[in-house]
Amino acid sequence: MSDLVRIEKAGLGYGGRSRGHAVLRDISLTIGIDERVGLIGETGSGKSTLARSLLGLTTVFSGSVRVDGTDLASLRGRTLRAFRRSGVVQYVYQDPLRSLDPDVEVSASIAEGLLIRAELSTDEVRQAVDDAIRLVGLDPSLRKRFPGELSGGQRQRIVLARALVLSPQLLILDEPVSALDASSRVQILDLLRLVADERRMSQLFISHDLGSVAGVTDRLIVLYRGEIVEDGPTAQVLEEPRHPYTKLLIESAPTLAKPGADRERRRELRVALESFTS
Ligand SMILES: Nc1ncnc2c1ncn2[C@@H]1O[C@H](COP(=O)(O)OP(=O)(O)OP(=O)(O)O)[C@@H](O)[C@H]1O
Ligand SMILES: [Mg+2]
């Protein structure tokens, strides 16, 4: 598998190169094309910082952060904006309310990234927006609503639609299902698997909850106090955790199913649910 992301011995954090502070030191990792990776760690461990570095939003104090061959630390101002606009990396933020402008209706929010590219006609943009709304399981009639007129779960789906419409090569999902109820959670995780398969998209799932990402990822990376303490195939990390923190995470996720088993369980649940509602 070739790499879409390659972070080598990177020190990542905030502030100027001389006076700022590194949250993560000497971090190395890769994300393959098509690969689905889970990034786990306690609150404040630097998960979002690491993910934000993939959009050039943090300071790179040392080492390098490469996405699709581009060294992000070498980009400045205009070149950095061009990289972000290219849509190669899309970041679905933790807080859907903050990622949608309350005064912009849903259709315009979703269309924004497409309009910047400006190679589509008005009709094509409208069609793409409606397709994206349908893709995330909502009705296109919601297009005229404002974010404040949606439920939390609907908002989260709109934020996802806004990212998916740009067909990113890497989709970063920061606590993607924490605001959703159990059945919406299953739907969104299934949808993400579908788009990953259909569009050859890499996905980075960020969570403090091992149980919610183990079933949907090929590989797990565990961050602890600014260091990577685990990086391996999901099944292997679950079966032979190396670090005590990972062991603790596994212990404290009693419902943790082995990958694959999770899908089986969801299928059972869906069948049960269908017979319950029909
Ligand atoms: N813009 C910023 N400027 C300075 N320090 C920051 C900034 N954003 C985050 N930090 C600090 O970096 C550290 C890591 O934060 P980060 O947001 O990466 O944690 P996280 O692992 O995503 O946590 P959570 O699970 O709570 O989202 C924290 O100590 C935080 O205070
Ligand atoms: Mg975070």
Coordinates of C-alpha atoms and ligand atoms in Angstrom, one line a residue:
M1 CA 0.0 0.0 0.0
S2 CA 1.5 3.4 -0.9
D3 CA 1.3 6.2 1.6
L4 CA -0.9 9.2 1.3
V5 CA 0.4 10.7 4.6
R6 CA 3.9 10.4 5.9
I7 CA 4.9 12.2 9.1
E8 CA 8.6 11.8 10.0
K9 CA 10.1 12.6 13.3
A10 CA 7.8 15.6 13.6
G11 CA 7.5 18.1 16.5
L12 CA 4.1 19.6 16.2
G13 CA 2.4 22.4 18.2
Y14 CA 1.5 26.0 18.3
G15 CA 3.1 29.4 18.1
G16 CA 6.2 30.7 16.4
R17 CA 9.1 28.4 15.7
S18 CA 11.3 30.0 18.3
R19 CA 8.8 30.8 21.1
G20 CA 6.0 28.4 20.5
H21 CA 5.5 25.0 22.2
A22 CA 5.4 21.5 20.8
V23 CA 2.5 19.4 21.9
L24 CA 3.8 16.3 20.1
R25 CA 7.5 15.5 19.8
D26 CA 9.3 13.1 17.4
I27 CA 6.1 11.7 15.9
S28 CA 6.3 9.3 12.9
L29 CA 3.4 7.7 11.2
T30 CA 1.9 6.9 7.8
I31 CA -1.6 6.6 6.4
G32 CA -1.9 4.5 3.3
I33 CA -4.1 5.2 0.3
D34 CA -7.4 3.6 1.1
E35 CA -6.4 2.9 4.7
R36 CA -8.7 3.5 7.6
V37 CA -6.8 4.5 10.7
G38 CA -8.0 5.1 14.3
L39 CA -6.2 7.6 16.4
I40 CA -6.9 7.2 20.1
G41 CA -5.8 9.1 23.2
E42 CA -7.0 10.8 26.3
T43 CA -8.2 14.3 26.2
G44 CA -5.4 16.8 25.6
S45 CA -3.1 14.1 24.3
G46 CA -2.7 15.9 21.0
K47 CA -5.1 14.0 18.6
S48 CA -6.6 17.1 17.1
T49 CA -3.2 18.8 16.9
L50 CA -1.8 15.9 14.9
A51 CA -4.8 15.9 12.6
R52 CA -4.7 19.6 12.2
S53 CA -1.1 19.3 11.1
L54 CA -2.4 17.5 8.0
L55 CA -4.0 20.7 6.9
G56 CA -1.0 22.8 7.7
L57 CA -2.8 24.3 10.7
T58 CA -0.1 23.7 13.3
T59 CA 3.6 24.7 13.6
V60 CA 6.0 22.0 12.4
F61 CA 9.0 22.6 14.8
S62 CA 11.0 19.7 13.4
G63 CA 10.8 16.8 11.0
S64 CA 8.3 16.8 8.2
V65 CA 4.6 16.3 7.4
R66 CA 3.9 15.2 3.9
V67 CA 0.5 14.7 2.3
D68 CA 0.3 13.3 -1.2
G69 CA 4.0 14.1 -1.6
T70 CA 3.7 17.7 -0.5
D71 CA 5.8 18.9 2.4
L72 CA 3.3 21.0 4.3
A73 CA 5.9 22.8 6.3
S74 CA 7.2 24.3 3.1
L75 CA 3.9 25.9 2.2
R76 CA 3.2 29.6 3.1
G77 CA 0.2 31.9 2.7
R78 CA -1.0 31.5 -0.9
T79 CA 0.4 28.0 -1.5
L80 CA -1.0 26.8 1.8
R81 CA -4.4 28.2 1.0
A82 CA -4.3 26.6 -2.4
F83 CA -3.5 23.2 -0.8
R84 CA -6.5 23.6 1.6
R85 CA -8.8 24.6 -1.2
S86 CA -7.7 21.6 -3.3
G87 CA -9.8 19.6 -0.9
V88 CA -7.3 16.7 -0.8
V89 CA -7.8 16.7 3.0
Q90 CA -11.2 17.4 4.6
Y91 CA -11.6 17.7 8.3
V92 CA -14.9 17.1 10.0
Y93 CA -14.5 18.9 13.3
Q94 CA -15.5 17.8 16.7
D95 CA -18.1 20.4 17.1
P96 CA -20.6 20.6 14.2
L97 CA -22.1 23.9 15.4
R98 CA -18.8 25.7 15.1
S99 CA -18.1 24.3 11.6
L100 CA -21.3 25.7 10.1
D101 CA -22.0 29.4 9.7
P102 CA -25.3 30.0 11.5
D103 CA -26.3 32.6 8.9
V104 CA -25.7 30.4 5.9
E105 CA -28.2 28.0 4.6
V106 CA -27.3 24.3 4.3
S107 CA -27.1 24.3 0.5
A108 CA -24.7 27.2 0.4
S109 CA -22.5 25.6 3.2
I110 CA -22.2 22.4 1.2
A111 CA -21.6 24.2 -2.1
E112 CA -18.9 26.5 -0.7
G113 CA -16.0 24.3 -1.5
L114 CA -17.3 23.4 -5.0
L115 CA -17.9 27.0 -5.9
I116 CA -14.3 27.9 -5.0
R117 CA -13.2 25.4 -7.6
A118 CA -15.5 27.2 -10.1
E119 CA -15.5 24.6 -12.8
L120 CA -19.1 23.5 -12.3
S121 CA -22.3 25.1 -13.6
T122 CA -25.0 26.3 -11.2
D123 CA -27.1 23.3 -12.1
E124 CA -24.3 20.9 -11.5
V125 CA -23.5 22.4 -8.1
R126 CA -27.2 22.1 -7.1
Q127 CA -27.2 18.5 -8.2
A128 CA -24.0 17.7 -6.3
V129 CA -25.4 19.3 -3.2
D130 CA -28.6 17.3 -3.3
D131 CA -26.7 14.1 -4.0
A132 CA -24.5 14.8 -1.0
I133 CA -27.5 15.5 1.3
R134 CA -29.1 12.2 0.1
L135 CA -25.8 10.4 0.6
V136 CA -25.7 11.2 4.3
G137 CA -29.3 9.9 4.7
L138 CA -31.2 13.2 4.7
D139 CA -33.9 14.7 2.5
P140 CA -32.8 17.4 0.0
S141 CA -35.7 19.5 1.1
L142 CA -33.5 20.5 4.1
R143 CA -31.3 22.5 1.7
K144 CA -33.0 25.8 2.5
R145 CA -32.7 25.4 6.3
F146 CA -30.2 27.2 8.5
P147 CA -28.0 25.3 10.9
G148 CA -30.1 26.4 13.9
E149 CA -33.1 24.8 12.4
L150 CA -31.6 21.3 12.4
S151 CA -31.2 18.7 15.1
G152 CA -27.6 18.0 16.3
G153 CA -27.5 14.7 14.4
Q154 CA -28.7 16.4 11.2
R155 CA -26.1 19.1 11.6
Q156 CA -23.4 16.5 12.0
R157 CA -24.6 14.8 8.8
I158 CA -24.6 18.1 6.9
V159 CA -21.0 18.7 8.0
L160 CA -20.1 15.3 6.7
A161 CA -21.9 16.1 3.4
R162 CA -19.9 19.2 3.1
A163 CA -16.7 17.3 3.3
L164 CA -17.8 14.4 1.1
V165 CA -19.0 16.6 -1.7
L166 CA -15.3 17.5 -2.4
S167 CA -14.3 13.8 -2.7
P168 CA -11.2 14.2 -0.5
Q169 CA -8.4 11.7 -0.6
L170 CA -8.2 11.9 3.2
L171 CA -11.2 12.4 5.4
I172 CA -10.4 13.3 9.0
L173 CA -13.3 12.5 11.4
D174 CA -12.8 14.1 14.8
E175 CA -15.2 12.3 17.2
P176 CA -17.6 11.7 14.3
V177 CA -20.4 9.9 16.1
S178 CA -20.2 11.2 19.6
A179 CA -23.3 13.4 19.2
L180 CA -25.3 10.7 17.5
D181 CA -27.8 8.2 18.8
A182 CA -27.0 4.5 18.5
S183 CA -28.9 3.9 15.2
S184 CA -27.6 7.0 13.5
R185 CA -24.2 6.0 14.6
V186 CA -24.4 2.7 12.8
Q187 CA -25.8 4.4 9.7
I188 CA -23.0 7.0 9.6
L189 CA -20.3 4.4 10.2
D190 CA -21.7 2.2 7.5
L191 CA -21.9 5.1 5.1
L192 CA -18.3 6.0 5.8
R193 CA -17.2 2.4 5.0
L194 CA -19.2 2.6 1.8
V195 CA -17.6 5.8 0.6
A196 CA -14.2 4.6 1.6
D197 CA -14.7 1.5 -0.6
E198 CA -16.3 3.3 -3.5
R199 CA -14.0 6.3 -3.7
R200 CA -10.7 5.0 -2.6
M201 CA -10.6 7.4 0.3
S202 CA -8.3 7.2 3.4
Q203 CA -10.0 7.9 6.7
L204 CA -8.6 9.0 10.0
F205 CA -11.0 8.4 12.9
I206 CA -10.2 10.3 16.1
S207 CA -11.6 9.4 19.4
H208 CA -10.9 9.0 23.1
D209 CA -13.2 5.9 22.9
L210 CA -11.5 2.8 21.6
G211 CA -14.7 0.9 21.3
S212 CA -16.2 3.3 18.8
V213 CA -13.4 3.1 16.3
A214 CA -12.0 -0.4 16.7
G215 CA -14.7 -1.9 14.6
V216 CA -14.3 0.4 11.6
T217 CA -10.5 0.7 11.3
D218 CA -7.7 -1.3 9.7
R219 CA -5.0 0.1 12.0
L220 CA -4.9 1.7 15.4
I221 CA -2.6 4.4 16.7
V222 CA -2.6 5.2 20.4
L223 CA -1.3 8.5 21.6
Y224 CA -0.3 8.9 25.2
R225 CA 1.3 12.1 26.7
G226 CA 2.5 13.4 23.3
E227 CA 3.9 10.1 22.1
I228 CA 2.7 7.2 19.9
V229 CA 2.7 4.2 22.2
E230 CA 0.9 1.9 19.8
D231 CA 0.7 1.6 16.0
G232 CA -0.4 -1.7 14.4
P233 CA -3.2 -3.6 12.7
T234 CA -6.4 -3.1 14.8
A235 CA -6.8 -6.8 15.6
Q236 CA -3.2 -7.1 16.7
V237 CA -3.3 -4.1 19.0
L238 CA -6.5 -5.4 20.6
E239 CA -5.0 -8.8 21.1
E240 CA -1.5 -7.9 22.1
P241 CA -1.4 -4.4 23.4
R242 CA 2.1 -3.3 24.2
H243 CA 1.5 -0.3 26.4
P244 CA -0.3 -0.2 29.8
Y245 CA -2.5 2.7 28.6
T246 CA -3.8 0.6 25.7
K247 CA -4.4 -2.3 28.1
L248 CA -6.4 0.1 30.3
L249 CA -8.4 1.3 27.3
I250 CA -9.3 -2.3 26.3
E251 CA -10.2 -3.2 29.9
S252 CA -12.5 -0.2 30.2
A253 CA -14.3 -0.9 27.0
P254 CA -16.2 -4.1 28.0
T255 CA -18.4 -4.1 25.0
L256 CA -15.4 -4.0 22.7
A257 CA -16.0 -6.5 19.9
K258 CA -13.3 -7.8 17.7
P259 CA -13.2 -6.2 14.2
G260 CA -15.6 -7.9 12.0
A261 CA -17.6 -9.2 14.9
D262 CA -18.8 -5.6 15.3
R263 CA -20.3 -5.7 11.8
E264 CA -21.9 -9.0 12.4
R265 CA -23.5 -7.6 15.6
R266 CA -24.7 -4.6 13.7
R267 CA -26.3 -6.8 11.1
E268 CA -28.1 -8.7 13.8
L269 CA -29.3 -5.6 15.5
R270 CA -30.6 -4.1 12.2
V271 CA -32.5 -7.3 11.5
A272 CA -34.0 -7.2 15.0
L273 CA -34.9 -3.5 14.5
E274 CA -36.6 -4.1 11.2
S275 CA -38.8 -6.8 12.5
F276 CA -39.5 -4.6 15.5
T277 CA -40.7 -1.7 13.3
S278 CA -42.6 -3.6 10.6
Ligands
LIG1 N1 -4.5 26.7 19.2 C1 -3.8 26.3 20.2 N2 -2.8 27.0 20.8 C2 -2.1 26.6 21.8 N3 -2.3 25.4 22.4 C3 -3.3 24.6 21.9 C4 -4.1 25.0 20.8 N4 -4.9 24.0 20.6 C5 -4.7 23.0 21.5 N5 -3.7 23.3 22.3 C6 -3.1 22.5 23.4 O1 -2.5 21.4 22.8 C7 -2.8 20.2 23.7 C8 -3.4 19.1 22.9 O2 -4.7 19.5 22.4 P1 -5.5 18.7 21.4 O3 -6.7 19.6 21.0 O4 -4.6 18.2 20.3 O5 -6.0 17.5 22.3 P2 -7.0 16.3 21.9 O6 -6.2 15.0 22.1 O7 -7.6 16.5 20.6 O8 -8.0 16.4 23.1 P3 -9.6 16.2 23.1 O9 -9.9 14.7 23.2 O10 -10.1 16.9 24.3 O11 -10.2 16.8 21.8 C9 -3.6 20.7 24.8 O12 -2.8 20.9 25.9 C10 -4.2 22.0 24.3 O13 -4.4 22.9 25.4
MG2 MG -9.6 17.0 20.0

